[in-house]
Amino acid sequence: MTGPVLVDGPVELVTEDGTVVRSDRVVVAVCACRRSKRFPLCDTSHRRRVRRDGSQE
């Protein structure tokens, strides 16, 4: 499982399509797994989900 890359902020990231994403936070979590809905910023989507019956997805 891959987690985010933590970067000292503030940061300005440029995506493949040229979109500029800025964050003024002190520490910024940059997505390394590409599952984030907020890519290139991490939203913890890389975490495995646990079903109510206890099994993992």
GROMACS .gro file of N, CA and C in nm:
model
  171
    1MET      N    1   0.085  -0.116   0.000
    1MET     CA    2   0.000   0.000   0.000
    1MET      C    3   0.090   0.124   0.000
    2THR      N    4   0.053   0.220  -0.081
    2THR     CA    5   0.130   0.343  -0.093
    2THR      C    6   0.056   0.455  -0.022
    3GLY      N    7   0.128   0.531   0.056
    3GLY     CA    8   0.068   0.645   0.123
    3GLY      C    9   0.111   0.774   0.056
    4PRO      N   10   0.071   0.886   0.113
    4PRO     CA   11   0.105   1.014   0.053
    4PRO      C   12   0.252   1.050   0.076
    5VAL      N   13   0.300   1.143  -0.004
    5VAL     CA   14   0.432   1.201   0.013
    5VAL      C   15   0.410   1.333   0.087
    6LEU      N   16   0.472   1.348   0.203
    6LEU     CA   17   0.455   1.470   0.281
    6LEU      C   18   0.563   1.570   0.240
    7VAL      N   19   0.519   1.693   0.207
    7VAL     CA   20   0.608   1.797   0.159
    7VAL      C   21   0.589   1.920   0.246
    8ASP      N   22   0.699   1.984   0.283
    8ASP     CA   23   0.689   2.111   0.356
    8ASP      C   24   0.627   2.215   0.266
    9GLY      N   25   0.522   2.282   0.316
    9GLY     CA   26   0.451   2.381   0.237
    9GLY      C   27   0.498   2.520   0.270
   10PRO      N   28   0.440   2.617   0.207
   10PRO     CA   29   0.337   2.605   0.104
   10PRO      C   30   0.396   2.552  -0.026
   11VAL      N   31   0.309   2.493  -0.111
   11VAL     CA   32   0.354   2.435  -0.238
   11VAL      C   33   0.264   2.480  -0.353
   12GLU      N   34   0.319   2.469  -0.471
   12GLU     CA   35   0.246   2.492  -0.595
   12GLU      C   36   0.280   2.373  -0.685
   13LEU      N   37   0.179   2.295  -0.722
   13LEU     CA   38   0.198   2.177  -0.804
   13LEU      C   39   0.136   2.199  -0.941
   14VAL      N   40   0.201   2.149  -1.044
   14VAL     CA   41   0.147   2.159  -1.180
   14VAL      C   42   0.118   2.016  -1.226
   15THR      N   43  -0.009   1.990  -1.261
   15THR     CA   44  -0.049   1.856  -1.305
   15THR      C   45  -0.010   1.834  -1.451
   16GLU      N   46  -0.027   1.712  -1.498
   16GLU     CA   47   0.008   1.677  -1.636
   16GLU      C   48  -0.064   1.763  -1.738
   17ASP      N   49  -0.188   1.804  -1.708
   17ASP     CA   50  -0.264   1.885  -1.803
   17ASP      C   51  -0.239   2.035  -1.787
   18GLY      N   52  -0.145   2.071  -1.699
   18GLY     CA   53  -0.108   2.211  -1.682
   18GLY      C   54  -0.184   2.285  -1.574
   19THR      N   55  -0.276   2.218  -1.507
   19THR     CA   56  -0.351   2.281  -1.399
   19THR      C   57  -0.258   2.307  -1.281
   20VAL      N   58  -0.267   2.426  -1.223
   20VAL     CA   59  -0.184   2.461  -1.108
   20VAL      C   60  -0.268   2.444  -0.982
   21VAL      N   61  -0.214   2.367  -0.886
   21VAL     CA   62  -0.280   2.342  -0.758
   21VAL      C   63  -0.191   2.402  -0.650
   22ARG      N   64  -0.247   2.489  -0.568
   22ARG     CA   65  -0.172   2.555  -0.461
   22ARG      C   66  -0.224   2.513  -0.324
   23SER      N   67  -0.132   2.503  -0.230
   23SER     CA   68  -0.170   2.477  -0.091
   23SER      C   69  -0.081   2.560  -0.001
   24ASP      N   70  -0.142   2.632   0.091
   24ASP     CA   71  -0.068   2.716   0.186
   24ASP      C   72  -0.044   2.646   0.319
   25ARG      N   73  -0.075   2.518   0.328
   25ARG     CA   74  -0.057   2.445   0.453
   25ARG      C   75   0.092   2.431   0.487
   26VAL      N   76   0.121   2.409   0.613
   26VAL     CA   77   0.259   2.393   0.660
   26VAL      C   78   0.316   2.262   0.606
   27VAL      N   79   0.237   2.156   0.607
   27VAL     CA   80   0.275   2.026   0.550
   27VAL      C   81   0.164   1.985   0.454
   28VAL      N   82   0.203   1.946   0.334
   28VAL     CA   83   0.107   1.910   0.230
   28VAL      C   84   0.123   1.762   0.197
   29ALA      N   85   0.012   1.688   0.192
   29ALA     CA   86   0.013   1.547   0.155
   29ALA      C   87  -0.015   1.536   0.006
   30VAL      N   88   0.087   1.492  -0.069
   30VAL     CA   89   0.075   1.476  -0.214
   30VAL      C   90   0.045   1.329  -0.243
   31CYS      N   91  -0.059   1.303  -0.320
   31CYS     CA   92  -0.102   1.167  -0.350
   31CYS      C   93   0.002   1.094  -0.433
   32ALA      N   94   0.036   0.973  -0.391
   32ALA     CA   95   0.131   0.889  -0.465
   32ALA      C   96   0.063   0.770  -0.531
   33CYS      N   97  -0.064   0.745  -0.497
   33CYS     CA   98  -0.132   0.627  -0.550
   33CYS      C   99  -0.231   0.662  -0.662
   34ARG      N  100  -0.258   0.789  -0.682
   34ARG     CA  101  -0.347   0.840  -0.786
   34ARG      C  102  -0.493   0.802  -0.765
   35ARG      N  103  -0.531   0.759  -0.643
   35ARG     CA  104  -0.671   0.726  -0.615
   35ARG      C  105  -0.750   0.843  -0.558
   36SER      N  106  -0.682   0.951  -0.525
   36SER     CA  107  -0.746   1.065  -0.461
   36SER      C  108  -0.843   1.136  -0.554
   37LYS      N  109  -0.957   1.172  -0.502
   37LYS     CA  110  -1.052   1.254  -0.579
   37LYS      C  111  -1.003   1.397  -0.586
   38ARG      N  112  -0.907   1.432  -0.502
   38ARG     CA  113  -0.849   1.567  -0.500
   38ARG      C  114  -0.709   1.568  -0.560
   39PHE      N  115  -0.674   1.466  -0.639
   39PHE     CA  116  -0.540   1.453  -0.695
   39PHE      C  117  -0.496   1.584  -0.758
   40PRO      N  118  -0.377   1.633  -0.734
   40PRO     CA  119  -0.261   1.565  -0.678
   40PRO      C  120  -0.251   1.570  -0.525
   41LEU      N  121  -0.351   1.627  -0.458
   41LEU     CA  122  -0.349   1.628  -0.312
   41LEU      C  123  -0.415   1.501  -0.260
   42CYS      N  124  -0.365   1.451  -0.149
   42CYS     CA  125  -0.415   1.327  -0.091
   42CYS      C  126  -0.543   1.351  -0.012
   43ASP      N  127  -0.641   1.261  -0.030
   43ASP     CA  128  -0.763   1.265   0.051
   43ASP      C  129  -0.782   1.133   0.127
   44THR      N  130  -0.675   1.057   0.143
   44THR     CA  131  -0.668   0.928   0.213
   44THR      C  132  -0.745   0.816   0.143
   45SER      N  133  -0.774   0.829   0.015
   45SER     CA  134  -0.842   0.722  -0.059
   45SER      C  135  -0.758   0.597  -0.070
   46HIS      N  136  -0.628   0.607  -0.043
   46HIS     CA  137  -0.540   0.491  -0.052
   46HIS      C  138  -0.564   0.391   0.061
   47ARG      N  139  -0.630   0.435   0.165
   47ARG     CA  140  -0.657   0.346   0.277
   47ARG      C  141  -0.756   0.239   0.235
   48ARG      N  142  -0.732   0.118   0.281
   48ARG     CA  143  -0.825   0.010   0.251
   48ARG      C  144  -0.954   0.031   0.326
   49ARG      N  145  -1.062   0.002   0.261
   49ARG     CA  146  -1.193   0.015   0.325
   49ARG      C  147  -1.227  -0.113   0.398
   50VAL      N  148  -1.290  -0.099   0.513
   50VAL     CA  149  -1.330  -0.216   0.591
   50VAL      C  150  -1.482  -0.224   0.584
   51ARG      N  151  -1.532  -0.339   0.539
   51ARG     CA  152  -1.676  -0.359   0.531
   51ARG      C  153  -1.734  -0.383   0.669
   52ARG      N  154  -1.864  -0.370   0.680
   52ARG     CA  155  -1.930  -0.392   0.809
   52ARG      C  156  -1.911  -0.534   0.861
   53ASP      N  157  -1.893  -0.632   0.770
   53ASP     CA  158  -1.874  -0.770   0.813
   53ASP      C  159  -1.729  -0.797   0.855
   54GLY      N  160  -1.642  -0.692   0.848
   54GLY     CA  161  -1.503  -0.708   0.894
   54GLY      C  162  -1.404  -0.739   0.784
   55SER      N  163  -1.451  -0.773   0.664
   55SER     CA  164  -1.358  -0.802   0.556
   55SER      C  165  -1.310  -0.673   0.491
   56GLN      N  166  -1.196  -0.681   0.423
   56GLN     CA  167  -1.140  -0.562   0.357
   56GLN      C  168  -1.166  -0.567   0.210
   57GLU      N  169  -1.183  -0.447   0.149
   57GLU     CA  170  -1.202  -0.437   0.004
   57GLU      C  171  -1.068  -0.420  -0.062
   0.00000   0.00000   0.00000
